[in-house]
XYZ file of C-alpha atoms in Angstrom:
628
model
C -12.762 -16.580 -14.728
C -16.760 -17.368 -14.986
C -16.373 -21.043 -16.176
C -16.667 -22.513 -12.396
C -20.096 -20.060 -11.381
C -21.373 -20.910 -14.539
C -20.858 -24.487 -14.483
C -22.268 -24.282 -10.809
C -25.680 -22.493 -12.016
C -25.892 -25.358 -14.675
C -25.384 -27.998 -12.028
C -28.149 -26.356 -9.595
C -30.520 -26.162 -12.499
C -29.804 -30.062 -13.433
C -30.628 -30.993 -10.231
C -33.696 -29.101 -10.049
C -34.745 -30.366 -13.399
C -33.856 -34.232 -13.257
C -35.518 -34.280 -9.725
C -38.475 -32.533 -10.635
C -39.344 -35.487 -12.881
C -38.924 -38.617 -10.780
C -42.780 -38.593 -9.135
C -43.834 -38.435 -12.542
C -41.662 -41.583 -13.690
C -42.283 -43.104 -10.468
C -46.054 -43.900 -11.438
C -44.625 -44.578 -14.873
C -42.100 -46.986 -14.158
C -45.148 -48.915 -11.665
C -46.989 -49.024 -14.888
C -44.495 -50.272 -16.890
C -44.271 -53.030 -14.522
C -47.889 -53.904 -14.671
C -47.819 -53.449 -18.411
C -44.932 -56.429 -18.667
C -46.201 -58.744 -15.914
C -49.879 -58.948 -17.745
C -48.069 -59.210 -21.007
C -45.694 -62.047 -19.618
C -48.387 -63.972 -17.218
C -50.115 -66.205 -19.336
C -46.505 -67.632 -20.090
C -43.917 -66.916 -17.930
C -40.608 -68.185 -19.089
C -38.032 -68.632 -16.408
C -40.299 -67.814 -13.731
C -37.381 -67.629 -10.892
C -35.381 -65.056 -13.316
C -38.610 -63.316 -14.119
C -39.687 -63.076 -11.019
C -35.648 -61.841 -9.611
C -35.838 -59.123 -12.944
C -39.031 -57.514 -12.085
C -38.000 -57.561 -8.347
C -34.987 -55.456 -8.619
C -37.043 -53.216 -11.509
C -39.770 -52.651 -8.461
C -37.154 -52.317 -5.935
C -34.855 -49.606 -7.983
C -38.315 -47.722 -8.906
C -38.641 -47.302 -5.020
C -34.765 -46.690 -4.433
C -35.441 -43.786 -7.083
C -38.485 -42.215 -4.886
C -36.055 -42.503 -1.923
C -33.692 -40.618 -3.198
C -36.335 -37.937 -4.614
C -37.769 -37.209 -1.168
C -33.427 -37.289 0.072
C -33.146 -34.686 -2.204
C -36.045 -32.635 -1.530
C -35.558 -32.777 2.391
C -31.499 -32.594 2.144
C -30.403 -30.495 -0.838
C -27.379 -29.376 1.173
C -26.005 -33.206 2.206
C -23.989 -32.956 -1.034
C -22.836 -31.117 -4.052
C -24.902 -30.241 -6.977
C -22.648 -32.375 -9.291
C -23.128 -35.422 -5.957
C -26.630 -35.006 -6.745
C -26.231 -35.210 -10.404
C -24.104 -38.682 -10.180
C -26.613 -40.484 -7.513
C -29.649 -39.673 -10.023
C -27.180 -40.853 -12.806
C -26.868 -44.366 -11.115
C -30.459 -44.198 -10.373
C -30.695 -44.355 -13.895
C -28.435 -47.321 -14.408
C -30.224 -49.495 -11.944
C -33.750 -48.487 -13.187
C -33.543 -49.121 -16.795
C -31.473 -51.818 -16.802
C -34.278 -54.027 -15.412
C -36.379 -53.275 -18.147
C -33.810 -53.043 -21.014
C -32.848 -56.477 -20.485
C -36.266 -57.880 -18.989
C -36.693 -58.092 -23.761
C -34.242 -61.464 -23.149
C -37.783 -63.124 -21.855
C -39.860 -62.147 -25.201
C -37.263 -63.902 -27.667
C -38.053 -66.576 -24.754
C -41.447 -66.407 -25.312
C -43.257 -68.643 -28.133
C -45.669 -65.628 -28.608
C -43.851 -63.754 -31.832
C -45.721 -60.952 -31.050
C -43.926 -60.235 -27.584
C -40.570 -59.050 -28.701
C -42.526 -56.547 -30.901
C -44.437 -55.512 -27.635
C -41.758 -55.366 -25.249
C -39.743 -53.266 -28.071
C -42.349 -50.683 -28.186
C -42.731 -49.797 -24.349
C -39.062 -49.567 -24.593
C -39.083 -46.992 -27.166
C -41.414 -45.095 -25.213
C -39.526 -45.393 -22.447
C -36.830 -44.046 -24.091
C -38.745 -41.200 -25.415
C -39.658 -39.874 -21.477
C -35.844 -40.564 -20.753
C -34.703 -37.826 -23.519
C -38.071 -35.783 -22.161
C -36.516 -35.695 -18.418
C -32.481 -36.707 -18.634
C -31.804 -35.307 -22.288
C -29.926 -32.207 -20.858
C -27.562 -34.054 -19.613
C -25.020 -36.423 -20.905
C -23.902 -38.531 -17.942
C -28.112 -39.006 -17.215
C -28.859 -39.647 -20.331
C -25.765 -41.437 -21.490
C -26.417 -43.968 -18.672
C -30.184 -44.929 -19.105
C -30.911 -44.616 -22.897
C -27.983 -47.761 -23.960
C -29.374 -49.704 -21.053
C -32.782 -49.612 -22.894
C -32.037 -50.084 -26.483
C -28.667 -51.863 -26.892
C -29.810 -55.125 -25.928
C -32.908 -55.074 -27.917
C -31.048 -54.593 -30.661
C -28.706 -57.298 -30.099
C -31.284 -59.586 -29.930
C -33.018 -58.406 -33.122
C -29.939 -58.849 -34.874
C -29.363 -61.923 -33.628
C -32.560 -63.666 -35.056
C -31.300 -63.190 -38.549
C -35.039 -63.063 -40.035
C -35.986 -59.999 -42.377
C -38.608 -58.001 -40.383
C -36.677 -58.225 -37.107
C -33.188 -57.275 -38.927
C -35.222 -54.035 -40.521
C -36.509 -53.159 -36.324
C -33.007 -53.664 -35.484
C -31.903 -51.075 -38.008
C -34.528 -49.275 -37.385
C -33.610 -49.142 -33.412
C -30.125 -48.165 -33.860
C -31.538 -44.994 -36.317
C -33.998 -44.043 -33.123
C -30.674 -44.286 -30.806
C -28.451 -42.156 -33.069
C -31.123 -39.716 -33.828
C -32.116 -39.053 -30.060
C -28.431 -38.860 -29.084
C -27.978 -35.930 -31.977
C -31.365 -34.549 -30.311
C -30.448 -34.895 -26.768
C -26.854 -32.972 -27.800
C -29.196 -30.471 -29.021
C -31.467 -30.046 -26.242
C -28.117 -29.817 -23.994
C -26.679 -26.786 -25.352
C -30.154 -25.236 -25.726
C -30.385 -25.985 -21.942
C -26.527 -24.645 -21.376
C -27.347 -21.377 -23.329
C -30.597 -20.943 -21.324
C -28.722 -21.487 -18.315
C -25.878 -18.838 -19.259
C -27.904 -16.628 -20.346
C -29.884 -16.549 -16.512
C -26.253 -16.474 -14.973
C -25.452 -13.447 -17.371
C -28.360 -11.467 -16.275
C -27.922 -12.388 -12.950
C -24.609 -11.096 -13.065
C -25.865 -7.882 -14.909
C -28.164 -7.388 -12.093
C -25.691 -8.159 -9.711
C -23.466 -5.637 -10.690
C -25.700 -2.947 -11.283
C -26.787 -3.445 -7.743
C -23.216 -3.190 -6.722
C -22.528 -0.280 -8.509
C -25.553 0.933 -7.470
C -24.543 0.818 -3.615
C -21.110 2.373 -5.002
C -22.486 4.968 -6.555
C -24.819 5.659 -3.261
C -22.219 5.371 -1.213
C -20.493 8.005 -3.267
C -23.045 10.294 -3.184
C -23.409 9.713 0.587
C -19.530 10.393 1.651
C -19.842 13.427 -1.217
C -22.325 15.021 1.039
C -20.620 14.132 3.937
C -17.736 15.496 2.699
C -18.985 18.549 1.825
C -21.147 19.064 4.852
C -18.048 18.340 7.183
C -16.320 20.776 5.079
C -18.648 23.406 4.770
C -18.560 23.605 8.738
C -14.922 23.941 8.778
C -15.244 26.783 6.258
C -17.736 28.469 7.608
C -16.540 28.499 11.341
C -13.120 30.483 10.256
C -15.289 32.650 8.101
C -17.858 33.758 10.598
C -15.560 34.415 12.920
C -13.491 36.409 10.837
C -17.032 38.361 9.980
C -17.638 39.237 12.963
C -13.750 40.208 14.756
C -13.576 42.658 11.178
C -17.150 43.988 12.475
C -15.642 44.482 16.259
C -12.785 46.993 14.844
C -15.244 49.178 13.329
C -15.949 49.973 17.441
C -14.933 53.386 18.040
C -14.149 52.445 21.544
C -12.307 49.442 21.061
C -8.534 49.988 22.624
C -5.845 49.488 20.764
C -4.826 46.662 23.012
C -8.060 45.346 21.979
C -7.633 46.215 18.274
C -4.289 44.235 18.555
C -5.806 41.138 20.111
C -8.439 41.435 17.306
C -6.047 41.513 14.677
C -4.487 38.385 15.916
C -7.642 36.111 16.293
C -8.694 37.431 12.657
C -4.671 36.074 11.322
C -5.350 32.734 12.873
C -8.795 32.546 11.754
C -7.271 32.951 8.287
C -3.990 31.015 8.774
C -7.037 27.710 9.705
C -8.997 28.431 6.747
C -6.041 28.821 4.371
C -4.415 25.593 5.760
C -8.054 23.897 5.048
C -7.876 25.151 1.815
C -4.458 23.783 1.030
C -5.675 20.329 2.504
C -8.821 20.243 0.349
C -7.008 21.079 -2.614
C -4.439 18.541 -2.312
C -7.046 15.549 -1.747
C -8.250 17.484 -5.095
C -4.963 16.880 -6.523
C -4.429 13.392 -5.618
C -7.830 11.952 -6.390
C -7.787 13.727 -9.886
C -4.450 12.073 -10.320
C -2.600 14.707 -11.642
C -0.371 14.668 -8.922
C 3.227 12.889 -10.277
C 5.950 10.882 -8.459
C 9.432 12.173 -9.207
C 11.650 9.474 -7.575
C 15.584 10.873 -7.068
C 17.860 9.235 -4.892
C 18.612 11.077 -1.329
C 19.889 10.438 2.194
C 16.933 9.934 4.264
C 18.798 11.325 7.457
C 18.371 14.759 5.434
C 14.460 14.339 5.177
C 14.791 13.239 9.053
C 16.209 16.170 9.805
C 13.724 19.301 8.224
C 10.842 16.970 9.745
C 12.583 17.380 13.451
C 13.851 20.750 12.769
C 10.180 21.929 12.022
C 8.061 19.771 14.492
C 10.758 19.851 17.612
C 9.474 23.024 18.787
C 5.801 22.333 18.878
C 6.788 18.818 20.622
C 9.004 20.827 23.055
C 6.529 23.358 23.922
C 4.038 20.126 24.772
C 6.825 19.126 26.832
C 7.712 15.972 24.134
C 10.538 14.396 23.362
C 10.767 14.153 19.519
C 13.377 11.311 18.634
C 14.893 10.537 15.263
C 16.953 7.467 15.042
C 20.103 7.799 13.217
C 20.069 6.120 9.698
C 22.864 6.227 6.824
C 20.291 4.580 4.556
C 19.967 6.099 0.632
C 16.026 5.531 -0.693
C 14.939 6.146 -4.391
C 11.682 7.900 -3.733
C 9.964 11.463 -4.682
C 11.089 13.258 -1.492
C 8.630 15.819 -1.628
C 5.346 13.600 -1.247
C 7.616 11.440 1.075
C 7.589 15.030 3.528
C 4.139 15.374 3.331
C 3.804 11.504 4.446
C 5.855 12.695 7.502
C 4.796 15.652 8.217
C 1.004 14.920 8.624
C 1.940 11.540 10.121
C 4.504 13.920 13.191
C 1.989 16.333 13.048
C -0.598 14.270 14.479
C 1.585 12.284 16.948
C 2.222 15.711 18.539
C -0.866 16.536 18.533
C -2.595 13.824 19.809
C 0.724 13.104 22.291
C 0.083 14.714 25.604
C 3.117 12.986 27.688
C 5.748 10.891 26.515
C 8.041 10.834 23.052
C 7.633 10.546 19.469
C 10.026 8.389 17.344
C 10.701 8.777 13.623
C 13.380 5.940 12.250
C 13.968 3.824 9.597
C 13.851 -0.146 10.555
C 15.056 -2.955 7.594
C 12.369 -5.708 9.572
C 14.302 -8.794 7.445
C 14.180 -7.142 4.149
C 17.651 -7.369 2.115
C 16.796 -4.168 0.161
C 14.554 -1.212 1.354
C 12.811 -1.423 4.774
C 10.100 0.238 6.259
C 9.654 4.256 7.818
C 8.091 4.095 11.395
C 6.404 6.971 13.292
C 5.549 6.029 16.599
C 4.112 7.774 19.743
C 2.858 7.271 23.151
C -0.366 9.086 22.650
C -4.182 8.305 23.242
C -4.298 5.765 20.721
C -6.711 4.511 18.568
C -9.587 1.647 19.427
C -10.091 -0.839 16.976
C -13.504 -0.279 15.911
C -11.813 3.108 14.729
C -8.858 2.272 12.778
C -10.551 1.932 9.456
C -12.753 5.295 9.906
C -9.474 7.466 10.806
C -8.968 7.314 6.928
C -12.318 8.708 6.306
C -12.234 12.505 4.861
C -12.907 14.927 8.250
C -12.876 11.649 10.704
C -11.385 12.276 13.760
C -11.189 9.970 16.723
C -11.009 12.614 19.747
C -12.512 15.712 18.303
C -16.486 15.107 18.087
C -17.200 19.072 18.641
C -14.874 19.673 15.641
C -12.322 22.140 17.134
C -9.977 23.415 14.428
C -7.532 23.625 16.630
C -6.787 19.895 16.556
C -7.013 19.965 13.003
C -10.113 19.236 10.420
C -9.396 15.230 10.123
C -7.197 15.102 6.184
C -4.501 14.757 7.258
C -4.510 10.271 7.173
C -6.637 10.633 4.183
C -3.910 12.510 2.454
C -1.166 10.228 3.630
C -2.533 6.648 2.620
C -3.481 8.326 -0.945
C 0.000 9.300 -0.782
C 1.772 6.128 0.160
C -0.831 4.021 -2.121
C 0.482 6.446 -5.030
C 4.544 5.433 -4.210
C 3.673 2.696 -4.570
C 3.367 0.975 -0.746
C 0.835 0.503 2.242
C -0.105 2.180 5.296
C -0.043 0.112 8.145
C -1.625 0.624 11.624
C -0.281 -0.701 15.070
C -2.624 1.009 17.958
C -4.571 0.374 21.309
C -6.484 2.650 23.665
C -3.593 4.108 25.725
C -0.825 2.672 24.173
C 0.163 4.643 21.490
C 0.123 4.613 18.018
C 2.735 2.896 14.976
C 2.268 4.236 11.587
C 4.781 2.412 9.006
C 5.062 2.621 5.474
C 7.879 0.998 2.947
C 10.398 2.898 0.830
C 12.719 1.277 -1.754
C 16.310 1.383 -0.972
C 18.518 4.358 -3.758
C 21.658 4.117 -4.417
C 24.739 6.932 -3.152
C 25.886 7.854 -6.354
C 22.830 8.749 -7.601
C 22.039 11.952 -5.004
C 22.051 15.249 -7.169
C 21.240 16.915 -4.683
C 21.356 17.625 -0.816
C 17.841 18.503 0.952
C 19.414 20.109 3.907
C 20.879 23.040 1.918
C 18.810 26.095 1.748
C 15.900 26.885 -0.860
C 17.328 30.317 -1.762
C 21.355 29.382 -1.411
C 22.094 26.301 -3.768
C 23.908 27.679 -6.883
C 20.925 25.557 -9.592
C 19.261 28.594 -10.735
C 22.546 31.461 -10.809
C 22.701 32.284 -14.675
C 20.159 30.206 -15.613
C 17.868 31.394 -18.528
C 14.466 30.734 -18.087
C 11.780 31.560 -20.249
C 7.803 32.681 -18.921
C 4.510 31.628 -20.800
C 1.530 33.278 -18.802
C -1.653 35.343 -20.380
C -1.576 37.482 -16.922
C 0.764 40.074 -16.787
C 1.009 40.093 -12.939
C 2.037 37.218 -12.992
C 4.728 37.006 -15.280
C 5.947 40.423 -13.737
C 5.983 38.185 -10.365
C 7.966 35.594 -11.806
C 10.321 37.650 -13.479
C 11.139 39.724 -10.419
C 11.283 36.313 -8.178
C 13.830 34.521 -10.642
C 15.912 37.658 -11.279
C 16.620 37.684 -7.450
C 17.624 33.873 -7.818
C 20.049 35.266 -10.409
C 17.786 33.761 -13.691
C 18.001 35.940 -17.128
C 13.781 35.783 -17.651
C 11.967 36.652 -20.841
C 8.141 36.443 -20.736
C 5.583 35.836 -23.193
C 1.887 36.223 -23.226
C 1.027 33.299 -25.584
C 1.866 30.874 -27.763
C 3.261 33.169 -30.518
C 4.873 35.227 -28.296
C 6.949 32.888 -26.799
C 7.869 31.361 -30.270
C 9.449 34.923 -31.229
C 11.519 34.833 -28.228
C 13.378 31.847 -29.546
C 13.481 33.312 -32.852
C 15.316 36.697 -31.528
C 17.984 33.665 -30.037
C 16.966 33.010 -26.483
C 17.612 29.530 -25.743
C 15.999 28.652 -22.515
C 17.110 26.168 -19.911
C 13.973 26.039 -18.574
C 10.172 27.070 -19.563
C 7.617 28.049 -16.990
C 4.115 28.089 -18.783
C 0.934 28.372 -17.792
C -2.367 25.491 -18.539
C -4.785 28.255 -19.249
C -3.665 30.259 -22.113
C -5.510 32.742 -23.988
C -7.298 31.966 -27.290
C -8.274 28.926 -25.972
C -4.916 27.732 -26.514
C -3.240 25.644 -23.219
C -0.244 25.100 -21.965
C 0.844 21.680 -23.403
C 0.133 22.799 -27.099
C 2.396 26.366 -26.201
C 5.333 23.709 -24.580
C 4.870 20.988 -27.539
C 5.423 24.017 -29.866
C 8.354 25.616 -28.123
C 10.095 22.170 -27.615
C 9.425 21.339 -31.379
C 10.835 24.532 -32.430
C 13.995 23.844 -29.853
C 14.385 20.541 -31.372
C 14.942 21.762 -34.747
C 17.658 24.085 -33.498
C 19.337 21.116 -31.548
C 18.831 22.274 -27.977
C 17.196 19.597 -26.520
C 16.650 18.110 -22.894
C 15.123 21.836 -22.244
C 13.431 22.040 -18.464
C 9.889 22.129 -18.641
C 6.959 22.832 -16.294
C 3.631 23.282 -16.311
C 1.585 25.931 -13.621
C -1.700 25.114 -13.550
C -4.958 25.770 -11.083
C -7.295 23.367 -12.832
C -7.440 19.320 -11.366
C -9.949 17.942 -13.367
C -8.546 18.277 -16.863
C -8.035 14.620 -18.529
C -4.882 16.489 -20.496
C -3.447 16.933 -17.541
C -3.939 13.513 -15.793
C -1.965 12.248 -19.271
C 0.521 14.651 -19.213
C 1.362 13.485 -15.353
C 1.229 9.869 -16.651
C 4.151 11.080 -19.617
C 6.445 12.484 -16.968
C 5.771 16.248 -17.884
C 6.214 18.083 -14.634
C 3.030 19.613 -13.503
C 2.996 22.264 -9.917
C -0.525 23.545 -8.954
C -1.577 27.090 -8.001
C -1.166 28.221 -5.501
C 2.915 27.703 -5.655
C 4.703 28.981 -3.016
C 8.625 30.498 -4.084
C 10.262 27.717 -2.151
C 8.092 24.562 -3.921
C 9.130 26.598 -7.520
C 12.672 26.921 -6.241
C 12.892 23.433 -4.980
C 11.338 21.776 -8.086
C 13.556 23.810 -10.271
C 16.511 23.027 -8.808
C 16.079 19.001 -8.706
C 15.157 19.258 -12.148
C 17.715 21.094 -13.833
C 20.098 19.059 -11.591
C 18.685 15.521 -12.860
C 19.062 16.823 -16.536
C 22.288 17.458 -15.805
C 22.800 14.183 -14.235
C 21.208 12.843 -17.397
C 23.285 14.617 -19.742
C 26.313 13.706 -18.346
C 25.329 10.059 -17.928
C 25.165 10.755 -21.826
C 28.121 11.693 -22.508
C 30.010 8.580 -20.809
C 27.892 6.073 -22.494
C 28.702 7.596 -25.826
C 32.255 8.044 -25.087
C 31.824 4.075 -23.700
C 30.855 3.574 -27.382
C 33.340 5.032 -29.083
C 35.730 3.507 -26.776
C 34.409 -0.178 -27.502
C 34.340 0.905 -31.161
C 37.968 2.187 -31.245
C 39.444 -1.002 -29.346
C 40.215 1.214 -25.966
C 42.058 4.270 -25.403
C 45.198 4.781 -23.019
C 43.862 6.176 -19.828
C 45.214 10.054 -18.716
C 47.340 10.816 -15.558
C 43.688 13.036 -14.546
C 41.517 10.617 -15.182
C 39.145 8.999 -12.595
C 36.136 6.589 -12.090
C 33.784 5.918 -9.618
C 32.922 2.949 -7.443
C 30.416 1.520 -5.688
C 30.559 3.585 -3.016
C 30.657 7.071 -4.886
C 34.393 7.502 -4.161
C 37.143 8.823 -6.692
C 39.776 5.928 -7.466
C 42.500 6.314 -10.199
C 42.053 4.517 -13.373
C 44.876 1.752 -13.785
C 47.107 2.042 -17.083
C 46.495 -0.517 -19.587
């Protein structure tokens, strides 16, 4: 993933390097030339070659300083890696004048000029590994053009002394390539190394202006809440004061008494909101999918917002849908109810419409809420997802709500598993549509129009009650015994262990996370289910009741499936979750049963079908099973 920014910081750094040397060799390369010409004068052989040679040597050596002062006035006219190929056939054209300018010393009757001409080569070479050694294609390009043909030539004489200097040569060219590969992956590992702690520092920067970001929305957060706290609070101070008036009326009394309920129904429905933006950002919050007609789901949301619309004078529409979706229909309300909530809130004259639209999918489609409200302006569309952010209430009336509501329902559609979307303009209304994965009919268990307290689930069903408060479990067993449940309770661990031993088998456990003797919850149900196990009851209900949201046991016990309902849990949210589980174990079991008896079927080669016998098809619907 970091090959390409790496290789980019090691091109930069070429550049930076190979360029930074060519003023130097500039004056070097002029005094090569003046080194050669005196050394040659007295004799020049081939003078129009000679003079050609040492032409294009002058020529490239100015071509070079050209391109120095290109790149220093330019750096941006091309790539690194551009600038790294023109300097590389700078190098081809520069030392290839002087490489083969040797041909003129075996020309030469002076003996002593090949030896010369030899040496300034060599130390040519030498400031080529000094400036272009870091990099092959540089280096690769200039050092052969200096060398090889020397050492042809010194080969080719076939006399002692210049056979040992051509041996000699091809040593110095082997041993400054195995140097140069050296001083490469020195350079490379320099180079990383910067790019590593540049990265370092970049992220620590970055999570720097996380972290302060954070801390920022934190106190943001907490100031915007502390407000909305305090407002309900203060007034509810001072209406409990005002009764203490001995000559209040009792009109007055009664008008009292009603400000201080609503004062406490706002704070205890910020409460609830805080708490679940707890919930979800601790994520201990699960998603139990079942499969479910969404007309049902439709219809509570219409049946519990249509009088508030009414009373604003609103129309609130719900488009008629047959569609079946596979999704956890209780976090799927709370999507809908904040998203209605606010359209009839922030609706003063038109409709609202709730439908579900299949916008070219082939499976699933997309739930719409639209209204014809104030809208939302652009620049605000990203901030209405902001904890306590709303667009039309800068003086913070509670009455309009406390602004969690669209912070609670992205978390909540990101957790299914899909993405909030935003359609809006000043004036125009709002469209809020999120996707839901299509179920299938014979999969519903259940029907989420029927009544909380009048579904059958719970009649006769034993249920047994881990809690280290007695209140409690004297509130639970009074609430299940009206549901018709036979309920034993147990304090602990060990108490709830000798329950099964006196030969109560539970369909369902209700325990508590906080257990005394610093015991919890999910050791007490490992224990029970253990001890179940052994006896052969298995596929036992369970469910943990818990007010704590930060525990790390209980963001892995969410992430295993195990049920988990947080304090405070109202009797309907208990009933409801009871029911849909006991009714998907049952589903479960019985989906059991028929693949064993498939089993035994395949293994006895088929059985003769009954007169009473029946399967289901695609649709859900009873059809006879055909004799064989």
């Amino acid at each position: 993933m970091r090959a390409d920014p790496i290789q980019r910081a090691i091109d930069e750094d070429l550049v930076r390097v190979l360029y930074a040397q060519d003023p130097i060799a500039f004056f070097s390369h002029w005094f090569s030339i003046a080194v050669l010409v005196a050394i040659y004068w007295p004799n020049i052989p081939s003078p129009h070659l000679f003079i050609a040679c040492f032409g294009f040597y002058a020529a490239a050596n100015c071509g070079s300083l050209a391109l120095w002062i290109c790149n220093r006035r330019y750096p941006q006219l091309v790539s690194p890696r551009g600038w790294i190929y023109l300097h590389a056939l700078r190098g081809v054209l520069l030392y290839s004048a002087p490489g083969l300018a040797v041909w003129f010393a075996f020309q030469s009757p002076h003996s002593d000029l090949p030896l010369l001409h030899t040496v300034l080569l060599v130390t040519l070479a030498a400031g080529v590994f000094m400036s272009n050694g870091f990099d092959l294609l540089n280096f690769s390009t200039a050092i052969p053009f200096l060398l090889f043909p020397s050492i042809v030539l010194h080969f080719g004489t076939h006399t002692f002394d210049r056979t040992i200097l051509a041996v000699v040569l091809a040593f110095f060219f082997c041993a400054i390539n195995v140097y140069a590969l050296s001083y490469r992956k020195l350079f490379q590992r320099v180079v990383q190394a910067r790019v590593d702690q540049q990265y370092l520092a970049e992220s620590l920067a970055a999570q720097k202006r996380v972290a302060e970001e954070a801390s920022l929305a934190k106190t943001r957060f907490f100031a915007a809440a502390s407000h909305d706290l305090r407002q309900p609070l203060h007034a509810i101070g001072l209406l409990a004061a005002s009764l203490n008036d001995p000559a209040t009326t009792a009109s007055q009394h009664a008008k009292t008494a009603e400000h201080i309920v609503y004062n406490v129904e706002a704070l205890n429905q910020l409460f609830n909101q805080v708490l679940d933006l707890a919930r979800l950002e601790s994520g201990v919050t699960q998603v139990i999918r079942l499969h479910f007609r969404l007309s049902e789901l439709f219809e509570r949301i219409g049946s519990q917002y249509r009088p508030q619309a009414a009373a604003k004078g609103l129309a609130l529409r719900i488009a008629p849908t047959s569609v079946v979706v596979h999704d956890d229909p209780v976090l799927l309300e709370r999507v809908l109810s904040n998203l209605v909530s606010n359209a009839v809130r922030y609706t003063e004259d038109g409709a609202i419409w709730l439908g579900f639209r299949r916008s070219g999918r082939l499976s699933g489609g997309f739930v719409e809420v639209r209204d014809s409200g104030i809208g939302i302006p652009g620049a605000e569309q990203q901030r209405i997802f902001e904890e306590f952010y709303q667009v039309a209430n800068p003086q913070r009336d509670a009455r309009q709500g406390h602004g969690l509501g669209l912070p609670t329902v992205k978390r909540l559609v990101t957790m299914l598993g899909g993405e909030l979307s935003l359609r809006s303009a000043p004036g125009r209304g709002s469209v809020f549509r999120f996707p839901v994965q299509e179920g299938d009919a014979s999969g519903i268990v259940t029907s989420l129009s029927e009544s909380v307290t009048s579904g059958p689930s719970a009649q006769g069903q034993r249920v047994l009650c881990i809690d280290d408060e007695p209140s409690i479990l004297e509130g639970l067993a009074s609430l299940l015994g009206r549901w018709g449940c036979e309920v034993r309770g147990a304090r602990d661990e060990g108490g709830a262990l000798a329950v099964l031993q006196s030969g109560f088998v539970p369909d369902a456990v209700l325990c508590d996370y906080q257990l005394a003797n610093h015991r919890t919850g999910a050791q007490a149900l490992t224990a029970v289910r253990n001890m179940l196990a052994r006896a052969g009851h298995e596929g036992v209900v369970t469910l943990l009741i818990t007010g704590d949201m930060a525990s790390t046991e209980l963001a892995a016990l969410a992430l295993q499936g195990i049920p988990v309902l947080h304090k405070p849990v109202t009797p309907a949210r208990l009933r409801r979750t009871l029911d849909m589980l006991w009714q998907q174990a049952e589903l479960d079991k019985g989906r059991a049963v028929v693949g064993r008896e498939g089993r035994e079927g395949l293994a006895g080669g088929g059985r003769r079908a009954e007169p009473g016998d029946t399967s289901h098809d695609a649709a859900g619907e009873p059809q006879s099973e055909s004799q064989n």
